[in-house]
Amino acid sequence: MKGFAFTKGDVFGGLTAGIVALPLALAFGLQSGLGAAAGLYGAIILGFISAILGGTYTQVSGPTGPMTVVATAAIAGFVQMGGSIEAVAGAIVATFLLAGIFQALMGVVRLGALIRFIPYPVISGFMSGIGVIIILLQLFPAIGQPSPPTTIDVVRQIGPAFSNINVWALLYAALTVVIVYLFPRISKTVPGTLVALIGVTILSVVLQKDVEVIGSIPTGLPEMQVASLFTIDSALYGQIIRVAITLAALGAIDSLLTSVVADNVTKTRHDSNRELIGQGIGNSVTGIFGGLPGAGATMRTLINVRSGGTSRWSGIIHSVTLAVILLAIGSYAALIPKAVLAGLLITVGLGILDFRGIRHIRVIPRGDAAIMIVVLLVTVFLDLLTAVGVGMVMAALFFMKKMSDAIGTRTRIEPLSTYEDGQYWQGRGLPAELEGNVLVKHIEGPLFFGFASGLQKMSEGVVDVSHAIYRMEEVPFIDQTGLYSLQETLLTMEERGIKVVLTGLLKQPEHMLRKGGIIPQLIPDKNVCPTFSAAVDCVVDELKKKEPSSTSENMHGH
């Protein structure tokens, strides 16, 4: 299989990525409500399968901030409906299993390339919103209290919560954040997250203060949870499908963005559809074994590459490293204060925030700024998938407005006698009194629904001429709305006695006009000219066949 060319760098890359992944996997698992072990299971299983089957050789996968945010909200919703984690275990497993299936199907039907169509303001607002969610949900654990299930609840209850702070929990969380950010200045060989996890945990054990710890986690390999699938309450089916779709879409975006980052660093090219299939299978298997779903993790992937990882072996070694840690020293994880993991996740949330986009919000176009802010707010306070949908709709509407304005600016109507200094008019022997009887309409850009009304509006002012030449060399595309709008415009011209000549039709527009009956019903083939010069000759020949006086009277009669 491709990508299995082993190097020594893969060992160092995989080991380093595994060590960095350890505290994050524990933190994400704890945040989800399934327990720290679920995060480790997700990192081990998804990381292993996606490394083998995925489309990015150096990608390291596991639980990520965005996926954990959705999973946490879903689990909280299930528990609210069912009463306990045990009662809704089947629904949780089914959700993660189905999410992986949906994700793999996205790869099978080759939707991977569609990631490039998501505008940057949507991604920026979305990722920043996820960062804000992570930070908000960790504020309560950082002060020694359980976090409310939603960001809205956090905002509502934050005031009373700060009147009852566990000072030692806050100290541990703050110390964790400080170590994560400052330790790289001392050494970049050892991850600051691991130093913070071990160092502050040892401090808490020595001080023996009243701070809540994560408690014992299973030290063996996970067991399959297939039996729980037969205990699902039918009332949860709709919720299961909705969350699964959200996780699949989010996992695709998260993974493929990381793949793009990996490509930029390694100067390689990933296979988007294969990546989705690998991630989907990995998430499905992870769900069956009670693990937390995930995606390609940008920070862990970059650490892997910078530590020497070049092939799929680095991702495999990352998973094996975590499995060994789980089996060998998993029992010591019980001593880790929850406030330490909260501090780690706060740094993750800060890392996800798009500070560059936020910093440039005053200088970017107002439409882009509006999209970013709306997507961020909807992500934080409503729903992640809804946020992406709202952002895409806003981006499409703003794009259509810009395109319509641009086409309207470039589209112009001029008399042929003055068009480009009259060079096409002069020397063709046409009587001087007919010089104003021909207009040239130069259209630039696609004729689509965003410009349909503008096309008709521009044609309303075309009067007192005998012919109009439509230059369409710069029209690459005509949609159905544009076709019907052009047809209405030509019918209006016909009613006014104005003959239209088309020139420079490209392949798709000509196909649309012929299939739509405009050619030859409204515009005869002889009035469809390959070049502008040929169109002028066509008009001149028709005008020469008429007497100047009768033509003039005919024009003024209209």
Coordinates of C-alpha atoms in Angstrom, one line a residue:
M1 CA 0.0 0.0 0.0
K2 CA 1.1 3.5 -0.7
G3 CA 2.7 5.6 2.1
F4 CA 4.3 2.7 4.0
A5 CA 7.9 3.6 3.2
F6 CA 9.2 3.4 6.8
T7 CA 11.9 5.8 8.1
K8 CA 13.4 6.5 11.5
G9 CA 11.6 9.8 11.5
D10 CA 8.3 8.0 11.7
V11 CA 9.3 6.5 15.1
F12 CA 10.1 9.9 16.5
G13 CA 7.1 11.6 14.9
G14 CA 4.7 8.9 16.1
L15 CA 6.1 8.8 19.6
T16 CA 6.0 12.6 20.0
A17 CA 2.5 12.9 18.5
G18 CA 1.3 10.1 20.9
I19 CA 2.8 11.9 23.9
V20 CA 1.2 15.2 22.9
A21 CA -2.1 13.4 22.2
L22 CA -2.3 11.8 25.7
P23 CA -3.4 14.8 27.8
L24 CA -5.7 16.1 25.1
A25 CA -7.4 12.7 24.7
L26 CA -7.9 12.5 28.4
A27 CA -9.3 16.1 28.5
F28 CA -11.6 15.6 25.5
G29 CA -12.9 12.3 26.9
L30 CA -13.6 13.9 30.3
Q31 CA -15.4 16.9 28.7
S32 CA -17.6 14.7 26.6
G33 CA -19.2 13.1 29.7
L34 CA -18.1 9.6 28.7
G35 CA -15.0 9.6 30.8
A36 CA -11.3 10.1 30.1
A37 CA -10.9 6.5 28.8
A38 CA -13.3 7.2 25.9
G39 CA -10.9 9.9 24.7
L40 CA -8.0 7.5 24.8
Y41 CA -10.0 4.8 23.0
G42 CA -10.9 7.3 20.3
A43 CA -7.3 8.4 19.8
I44 CA -6.0 4.8 19.6
I45 CA -8.6 3.3 17.3
L46 CA -9.3 6.2 15.0
G47 CA -5.6 7.1 14.9
F48 CA -4.7 3.5 13.9
I49 CA -7.4 2.9 11.3
S50 CA -7.2 6.3 9.6
A51 CA -3.4 6.1 9.4
I52 CA -3.8 2.8 7.4
L53 CA -6.9 3.7 5.3
G54 CA -6.8 7.5 5.1
G55 CA -5.7 9.7 2.2
T56 CA -3.0 11.7 4.0
Y57 CA 0.2 9.9 4.8
T58 CA 1.3 12.0 7.8
Q59 CA -2.1 12.8 9.3
V60 CA -2.6 12.0 13.0
S61 CA -6.2 11.6 14.0
G62 CA -8.1 11.5 17.2
P63 CA -10.6 13.4 19.3
T64 CA -10.6 17.1 18.4
G65 CA -12.1 20.2 19.8
P66 CA -14.8 20.6 17.2
M67 CA -15.9 17.0 17.2
T68 CA -15.9 16.9 21.0
V69 CA -18.1 20.0 21.2
V70 CA -20.8 18.3 19.1
A71 CA -20.4 14.9 20.8
T72 CA -20.6 16.6 24.3
A73 CA -23.8 18.5 23.4
A74 CA -25.3 15.3 21.9
I75 CA -24.5 13.2 24.9
A76 CA -26.0 15.8 27.2
G77 CA -29.1 15.9 25.1
F78 CA -29.5 12.1 25.2
V79 CA -28.9 12.0 28.9
Q80 CA -31.6 14.7 29.4
M81 CA -34.0 12.5 27.5
G82 CA -33.0 9.1 29.0
G83 CA -31.9 9.9 32.5
S84 CA -28.3 8.5 32.6
I85 CA -25.4 7.6 30.4
E86 CA -26.1 3.9 30.9
A87 CA -29.7 4.3 29.7
V88 CA -28.7 6.0 26.5
A89 CA -25.5 4.1 25.8
G90 CA -27.0 2.5 22.7
A91 CA -28.0 5.8 21.3
I92 CA -24.5 7.2 21.8
V93 CA -22.9 4.2 20.1
A94 CA -25.4 4.3 17.3
T95 CA -24.8 8.0 16.7
F96 CA -21.0 7.6 16.4
L97 CA -21.3 4.4 14.3
L98 CA -23.8 6.1 11.9
A99 CA -21.6 9.3 11.8
G100 CA -18.7 7.2 10.6
I101 CA -20.9 5.5 8.0
F102 CA -22.1 8.8 6.6
Q103 CA -18.6 10.1 6.5
A104 CA -17.3 7.1 4.6
L105 CA -20.2 7.4 2.1
M106 CA -19.2 11.0 1.5
G107 CA -15.9 9.7 0.4
V108 CA -17.5 7.0 -1.7
V109 CA -19.6 9.5 -3.7
R110 CA -16.5 11.7 -4.0
L111 CA -17.7 14.8 -2.0
G112 CA -14.2 15.3 -0.6
A113 CA -13.2 18.0 -3.2
L114 CA -16.2 20.2 -2.1
I115 CA -14.2 21.5 0.9
R116 CA -12.6 24.1 -1.3
F117 CA -16.0 25.7 -1.9
I118 CA -16.4 26.7 1.7
P119 CA -15.5 30.4 1.9
Y120 CA -12.8 31.5 4.4
P121 CA -15.2 33.8 6.5
V122 CA -17.4 30.7 7.1
I123 CA -14.5 28.6 8.2
S124 CA -13.1 31.4 10.3
G125 CA -16.3 32.1 12.1
F126 CA -17.0 28.4 12.6
M127 CA -13.5 27.6 14.0
S128 CA -13.5 30.7 16.2
G129 CA -17.0 29.8 17.5
I130 CA -15.8 26.3 18.4
G131 CA -12.8 27.9 20.2
V132 CA -15.2 30.1 22.2
I133 CA -17.4 27.0 23.1
I134 CA -14.4 25.1 24.4
I135 CA -13.3 28.0 26.5
L136 CA -16.7 28.7 27.9
L137 CA -17.4 25.1 28.8
Q138 CA -14.0 24.9 30.7
L139 CA -14.6 28.0 32.8
F140 CA -16.6 26.1 35.5
P141 CA -14.1 23.1 35.8
A142 CA -11.3 25.7 36.0
I143 CA -12.8 27.1 39.2
G144 CA -13.7 23.7 40.6
Q145 CA -17.3 23.4 39.6
P146 CA -19.2 21.1 37.1
S147 CA -19.9 22.8 33.8
P148 CA -23.5 23.4 32.6
P149 CA -24.4 21.5 29.5
T150 CA -24.7 24.4 27.1
T151 CA -22.9 27.7 26.4
I152 CA -26.1 29.6 27.0
D153 CA -26.3 28.1 30.5
V154 CA -22.7 28.9 31.1
V155 CA -23.3 32.6 30.3
R156 CA -26.4 32.7 32.5
Q157 CA -24.8 31.0 35.5
I158 CA -21.3 32.4 35.3
G159 CA -22.0 35.3 37.8
P160 CA -23.1 33.1 40.7
A161 CA -20.4 30.5 39.9
F162 CA -17.6 33.0 40.5
S163 CA -18.9 33.7 44.0
N164 CA -18.0 30.1 44.9
I165 CA -14.5 29.6 43.5
N166 CA -12.3 26.8 44.5
V167 CA -9.0 28.7 44.7
W168 CA -6.8 25.7 44.4
A169 CA -8.6 24.5 41.3
L170 CA -8.2 27.9 39.7
L171 CA -4.5 27.9 40.7
Y172 CA -3.9 24.5 39.0
A173 CA -5.8 25.6 35.9
A174 CA -3.9 28.9 35.6
L175 CA -0.6 27.1 36.3
T176 CA -1.4 24.6 33.5
V177 CA -2.0 27.4 31.0
V178 CA 1.2 29.2 32.0
I179 CA 3.3 26.1 31.6
V180 CA 1.8 25.2 28.2
Y181 CA 2.7 28.7 26.8
L182 CA 6.0 29.3 28.6
F183 CA 7.7 25.9 28.6
P184 CA 8.4 25.9 24.8
R185 CA 10.8 28.8 25.6
I186 CA 12.8 26.5 27.8
S187 CA 12.7 23.4 25.6
K188 CA 10.8 22.4 22.5
T189 CA 11.9 18.8 22.7
V190 CA 9.3 17.9 25.4
P191 CA 5.7 19.0 24.8
G192 CA 4.5 21.7 27.2
T193 CA 1.1 20.0 27.5
L194 CA 2.8 16.8 28.9
V195 CA 4.9 18.8 31.3
A196 CA 1.9 20.7 32.6
L197 CA -0.2 17.5 33.0
I198 CA 2.5 15.6 34.9
G199 CA 3.9 18.6 36.8
V200 CA 0.7 20.1 38.1
T201 CA -0.7 16.6 38.9
I202 CA 2.4 15.8 41.0
L203 CA 1.9 19.2 42.7
S204 CA -1.7 18.4 43.6
V205 CA -0.7 15.0 45.0
V206 CA 1.9 16.6 47.2
L207 CA -0.4 19.4 48.4
Q208 CA -3.4 17.1 49.0
K209 CA -5.9 20.0 48.5
D210 CA -9.7 19.4 48.0
V211 CA -9.7 19.5 44.2
E212 CA -11.8 17.0 42.2
V213 CA -9.8 14.5 40.1
I214 CA -10.8 12.5 37.1
G215 CA -11.0 9.2 39.0
S216 CA -10.1 5.7 37.9
I217 CA -10.2 4.8 34.2
P218 CA -10.1 1.3 32.7
T219 CA -6.6 0.1 32.2
G220 CA -7.4 -2.7 29.6
L221 CA -8.4 -2.6 26.0
P222 CA -12.0 -1.5 25.3
E223 CA -14.9 -3.9 24.8
M224 CA -17.4 -3.9 22.0
Q225 CA -20.7 -2.1 22.7
V226 CA -22.8 -3.8 20.0
A227 CA -25.3 -5.2 22.5
S228 CA -26.3 -1.7 23.6
L229 CA -27.6 -1.0 20.0
F230 CA -30.6 -3.2 20.8
T231 CA -31.7 -1.1 23.7
I232 CA -32.3 2.2 21.9
D233 CA -35.5 4.0 22.6
S234 CA -37.3 4.7 19.3
A235 CA -37.9 8.3 20.5
L236 CA -34.2 9.0 20.0
Y237 CA -34.0 7.9 16.4
G238 CA -34.5 11.4 14.9
Q239 CA -31.9 12.9 17.3
I240 CA -29.4 10.1 16.4
I241 CA -29.6 10.8 12.7
R242 CA -29.4 14.6 13.1
V243 CA -26.3 14.4 15.3
A244 CA -24.7 11.8 13.1
I245 CA -25.1 14.0 10.1
T246 CA -23.6 16.9 12.0
L247 CA -20.6 14.8 13.2
A248 CA -20.0 13.4 9.7
A249 CA -20.0 16.9 8.1
L250 CA -17.9 18.4 10.8
G251 CA -15.5 15.5 10.8
A252 CA -15.1 15.9 7.0
I253 CA -14.4 19.6 7.3
D254 CA -12.0 19.2 10.2
S255 CA -10.0 16.4 8.7
L256 CA -9.7 17.8 5.2
L257 CA -8.6 21.2 6.5
T258 CA -5.9 19.4 8.4
S259 CA -5.0 17.5 5.2
V260 CA -4.5 20.8 3.4
V261 CA -2.2 22.0 6.2
A262 CA -0.2 18.8 6.0
D263 CA 0.1 19.2 2.2
N264 CA 1.5 22.7 2.6
V265 CA 4.1 21.5 5.0
T266 CA 5.1 18.2 3.3
K267 CA 4.7 19.5 -0.3
T268 CA 2.5 16.4 -1.0
R269 CA -1.0 16.0 -2.2
H270 CA -3.7 14.1 -0.2
D271 CA -6.6 12.1 -1.5
S272 CA -9.7 13.8 -0.1
N273 CA -12.2 11.0 -0.8
R274 CA -9.9 8.3 0.6
E275 CA -9.3 10.4 3.7
L276 CA -13.1 10.6 4.3
I277 CA -13.4 6.9 3.8
G278 CA -10.6 6.2 6.3
Q279 CA -11.9 8.6 8.8
G280 CA -15.4 7.3 8.5
I281 CA -14.4 3.6 9.0
G282 CA -12.2 4.7 11.9
N283 CA -15.1 6.6 13.6
S284 CA -17.5 3.8 13.1
V285 CA -15.2 1.2 14.7
T286 CA -14.4 3.8 17.5
G287 CA -18.1 4.1 18.2
I288 CA -18.5 0.3 18.5
F289 CA -15.8 0.2 21.1
G290 CA -17.2 3.1 23.1
G291 CA -14.6 5.6 22.0
L292 CA -15.0 9.3 21.3
P293 CA -15.2 10.2 17.5
G294 CA -12.6 12.5 16.1
A295 CA -10.9 13.8 13.0
G296 CA -7.5 14.8 11.6
A297 CA -5.8 16.8 14.4
T298 CA -3.9 19.8 13.0
M299 CA -1.5 20.3 15.9
R300 CA -0.7 16.7 16.3
T301 CA -0.2 16.3 12.6
L302 CA 2.2 19.2 12.4
I303 CA 4.1 17.9 15.5
N304 CA 4.4 14.5 13.7
V305 CA 5.8 16.0 10.5
R306 CA 8.2 18.4 12.3
S307 CA 9.5 15.5 14.4
G308 CA 10.3 13.5 11.3
G309 CA 7.1 11.6 10.4
T310 CA 6.8 11.0 6.6
S311 CA 4.6 7.9 6.2
R312 CA 1.5 6.1 7.5
W313 CA 3.8 4.4 10.1
S314 CA 4.0 7.6 12.1
G315 CA 0.2 7.6 12.7
I316 CA 0.3 3.9 13.6
I317 CA 3.1 4.4 16.1
H318 CA 1.2 7.3 17.6
S319 CA -1.7 4.9 18.3
V320 CA 0.5 2.1 19.6
T321 CA 2.2 4.6 22.0
L322 CA -1.1 5.6 23.5
A323 CA -2.2 1.9 23.8
V324 CA 1.0 1.1 25.7
I325 CA 0.5 4.1 28.0
L326 CA -3.1 3.0 28.6
L327 CA -2.0 -0.5 29.6
A328 CA 1.1 0.4 31.5
I329 CA 0.3 3.5 33.5
G330 CA -3.4 4.1 33.0
S331 CA -4.1 3.7 36.7
Y332 CA -2.1 6.9 37.5
A333 CA -4.5 9.0 35.4
A334 CA -7.0 8.8 38.3
L335 CA -4.9 11.4 40.1
I336 CA -5.1 14.1 37.5
P337 CA -7.2 17.1 38.7
K338 CA -10.1 18.1 36.4
A339 CA -8.9 21.7 36.6
V340 CA -5.6 20.7 34.9
L341 CA -7.5 19.2 32.0
A342 CA -9.7 22.3 31.9
G343 CA -6.5 24.4 31.6
L344 CA -5.3 22.3 28.8
L345 CA -8.6 22.6 26.9
I346 CA -8.6 26.4 27.4
T347 CA -5.3 26.5 25.6
V348 CA -6.8 24.3 22.9
G349 CA -9.7 26.7 22.5
L350 CA -7.4 29.7 22.3
G351 CA -5.4 27.9 19.6
I352 CA -8.5 27.3 17.6
L353 CA -9.5 31.0 17.6
D354 CA -8.8 32.7 14.3
F355 CA -7.0 35.7 15.7
R356 CA -5.8 36.7 12.2
G357 CA -9.3 36.9 10.9
I358 CA -10.6 38.7 14.0
R359 CA -7.7 41.2 13.8
H360 CA -8.5 42.0 10.2
I361 CA -12.3 42.4 10.7
R362 CA -12.1 46.1 10.2
V363 CA -10.3 46.0 6.9
I364 CA -12.0 43.0 5.1
P365 CA -15.2 43.6 3.1
R366 CA -18.2 44.3 5.3
G367 CA -20.0 41.3 3.8
D368 CA -17.2 38.9 4.8
A369 CA -17.1 40.5 8.3
A370 CA -20.8 40.0 8.7
I371 CA -20.6 36.3 7.6
M372 CA -17.8 35.7 10.1
I373 CA -19.6 37.3 13.0
V374 CA -22.9 35.6 12.3
V375 CA -21.4 32.2 11.9
L376 CA -19.4 32.6 15.1
L377 CA -22.5 33.6 17.1
V378 CA -24.7 30.9 15.6
T379 CA -22.0 28.3 16.3
V380 CA -21.6 29.4 19.9
F381 CA -25.3 29.8 20.9
L382 CA -27.3 27.7 18.4
D383 CA -25.9 24.8 16.4
L384 CA -22.7 24.1 14.4
L385 CA -24.3 22.6 11.3
T386 CA -26.8 25.4 11.2
A387 CA -24.0 27.9 11.5
V388 CA -22.2 26.5 8.4
G389 CA -25.5 26.4 6.5
V390 CA -26.3 30.1 7.4
G391 CA -22.8 31.1 6.5
M392 CA -22.9 29.4 3.1
V393 CA -26.3 31.0 2.3
M394 CA -25.0 34.4 3.3
A395 CA -21.8 33.9 1.3
A396 CA -23.8 32.8 -1.8
L397 CA -26.1 35.9 -1.5
F398 CA -23.2 38.3 -1.1
F399 CA -21.3 36.6 -4.0
M400 CA -24.3 36.9 -6.2
K401 CA -24.7 40.6 -5.3
K402 CA -21.1 41.3 -6.1
M403 CA -21.3 39.4 -9.4
S404 CA -24.4 41.2 -10.4
D405 CA -22.9 44.6 -9.6
A406 CA -19.7 43.7 -11.4
I407 CA -21.6 42.5 -14.5
G408 CA -23.8 45.6 -14.4
T409 CA -20.7 47.8 -14.3
R410 CA -19.0 46.1 -17.2
T411 CA -22.1 45.8 -19.4
R412 CA -22.6 48.8 -21.5
I413 CA -24.7 50.1 -24.4
E414 CA -23.1 52.4 -27.0
P415 CA -24.0 53.7 -30.5
L416 CA -22.1 51.8 -33.2
S417 CA -20.9 55.2 -34.7
T418 CA -19.0 56.0 -31.5
Y419 CA -18.1 52.4 -30.4
E420 CA -14.4 52.1 -30.1
D421 CA -13.9 55.4 -32.2
G422 CA -16.2 54.2 -34.9
Q423 CA -13.6 51.9 -36.4
Y424 CA -16.2 49.2 -37.2
W425 CA -18.5 51.7 -38.8
Q426 CA -16.2 53.7 -41.0
G427 CA -15.5 52.7 -44.5
R428 CA -18.6 50.5 -45.0
G429 CA -20.5 53.0 -47.1
L430 CA -23.5 53.5 -44.9
P431 CA -25.5 56.8 -45.3
A432 CA -24.6 59.3 -42.6
E433 CA -28.3 59.7 -41.5
L434 CA -28.3 56.1 -40.3
E435 CA -25.2 56.3 -38.1
G436 CA -27.3 56.4 -34.9
N437 CA -29.6 53.5 -35.8
V438 CA -27.4 50.8 -34.4
L439 CA -26.5 50.1 -30.8
V440 CA -23.9 47.8 -29.4
K441 CA -24.6 46.0 -26.2
H442 CA -21.4 44.5 -24.7
I443 CA -22.2 41.9 -21.9
E444 CA -19.4 40.7 -19.7
G445 CA -19.9 37.9 -17.2
P446 CA -22.4 35.0 -16.7
L447 CA -26.1 35.6 -17.4
F448 CA -27.5 34.1 -14.2
F449 CA -30.4 34.8 -11.9
G450 CA -28.5 37.4 -10.0
F451 CA -28.2 39.6 -13.0
A452 CA -31.5 38.7 -14.8
S453 CA -33.4 41.8 -13.6
G454 CA -30.4 44.0 -14.5
L455 CA -30.4 42.7 -18.0
Q456 CA -34.0 43.5 -18.6
K457 CA -33.7 46.9 -17.0
M458 CA -30.8 47.9 -19.2
S459 CA -32.8 47.0 -22.3
E460 CA -35.7 49.2 -21.3
G461 CA -33.8 52.3 -22.5
V462 CA -33.1 50.9 -26.0
V463 CA -35.4 52.9 -28.3
D464 CA -35.3 54.7 -31.7
V465 CA -32.9 52.3 -33.3
S466 CA -33.2 49.7 -36.0
H467 CA -30.6 47.2 -34.9
A468 CA -28.8 46.1 -31.7
I469 CA -25.7 44.0 -31.7
Y470 CA -25.2 41.8 -28.6
R471 CA -21.6 41.1 -28.0
M472 CA -21.3 37.9 -25.9
E473 CA -17.7 36.9 -26.2
E474 CA -17.3 37.4 -22.4
V475 CA -20.4 35.4 -21.4
P476 CA -19.2 32.0 -20.3
F477 CA -22.4 30.7 -18.9
I478 CA -26.2 31.2 -19.0
D479 CA -28.5 29.5 -16.5
Q480 CA -32.3 29.0 -16.8
T481 CA -33.2 32.3 -15.3
G482 CA -30.7 34.1 -17.5
L483 CA -32.1 32.3 -20.6
Y484 CA -35.7 33.4 -19.8
S485 CA -34.6 36.9 -19.0
L486 CA -32.7 37.2 -22.3
Q487 CA -35.8 35.7 -24.1
E488 CA -38.0 38.4 -22.5
T489 CA -35.5 41.1 -23.5
L490 CA -35.5 39.9 -27.2
L491 CA -39.3 39.7 -27.3
T492 CA -39.4 43.3 -26.1
M493 CA -36.9 44.3 -28.8
E494 CA -39.0 42.5 -31.4
E495 CA -42.1 44.4 -30.3
R496 CA -40.3 47.6 -30.8
G497 CA -39.2 46.6 -34.3
I498 CA -35.5 46.3 -33.3
K499 CA -33.6 43.5 -34.9
V500 CA -31.0 41.8 -32.8
V501 CA -27.7 40.3 -34.0
L502 CA -25.7 38.1 -31.7
T503 CA -21.9 37.7 -31.9
G504 CA -19.2 35.8 -30.1
L505 CA -21.4 33.1 -28.6
L506 CA -19.4 30.5 -26.6
K507 CA -20.3 26.8 -26.6
Q508 CA -22.5 26.6 -23.4
P509 CA -24.5 29.9 -24.1
E510 CA -25.2 28.9 -27.7
H511 CA -26.3 25.4 -26.6
M512 CA -28.7 27.0 -24.1
L513 CA -30.1 29.5 -26.7
R514 CA -30.7 26.7 -29.3
K515 CA -32.2 24.3 -26.7
G516 CA -34.4 27.1 -25.4
G517 CA -35.7 28.0 -28.8
I518 CA -34.2 31.5 -29.0
I519 CA -32.2 30.4 -32.0
P520 CA -33.6 30.2 -34.6
Q521 CA -37.1 31.2 -33.5
L522 CA -36.3 34.7 -32.2
I523 CA -32.9 35.1 -33.7
P524 CA -32.4 33.6 -37.2
D525 CA -29.1 31.8 -37.9
K526 CA -28.0 34.5 -40.3
N527 CA -28.1 37.0 -37.4
V528 CA -25.8 34.8 -35.3
C529 CA -22.3 35.9 -36.2
P530 CA -18.9 34.5 -35.1
T531 CA -17.1 37.8 -34.9
F532 CA -18.1 41.4 -34.2
S533 CA -16.9 42.6 -37.6
A534 CA -19.1 40.0 -39.2
A535 CA -22.0 41.2 -37.2
V536 CA -21.5 44.8 -38.3
D537 CA -21.3 43.7 -41.9
C538 CA -24.6 41.8 -41.4
V539 CA -26.3 45.0 -40.0
V540 CA -24.9 47.2 -42.7
D541 CA -26.1 44.8 -45.5
E542 CA -29.6 44.9 -44.0
L543 CA -29.6 48.7 -43.7
K544 CA -28.3 49.2 -47.3
K545 CA -31.3 47.2 -48.6
K546 CA -33.6 49.9 -47.2
E547 CA -34.2 53.4 -48.4
P548 CA -32.8 55.9 -46.0
S549 CA -36.0 57.9 -45.9
S550 CA -38.3 55.0 -45.3
T551 CA -35.9 53.6 -42.7
S552 CA -35.8 56.9 -40.9
E553 CA -39.6 57.2 -40.9
N554 CA -39.9 53.6 -39.7
M555 CA -37.6 54.3 -36.8
H556 CA -39.3 57.5 -35.7
G557 CA -42.6 55.7 -36.0
H558 CA -41.5 53.4 -33.2

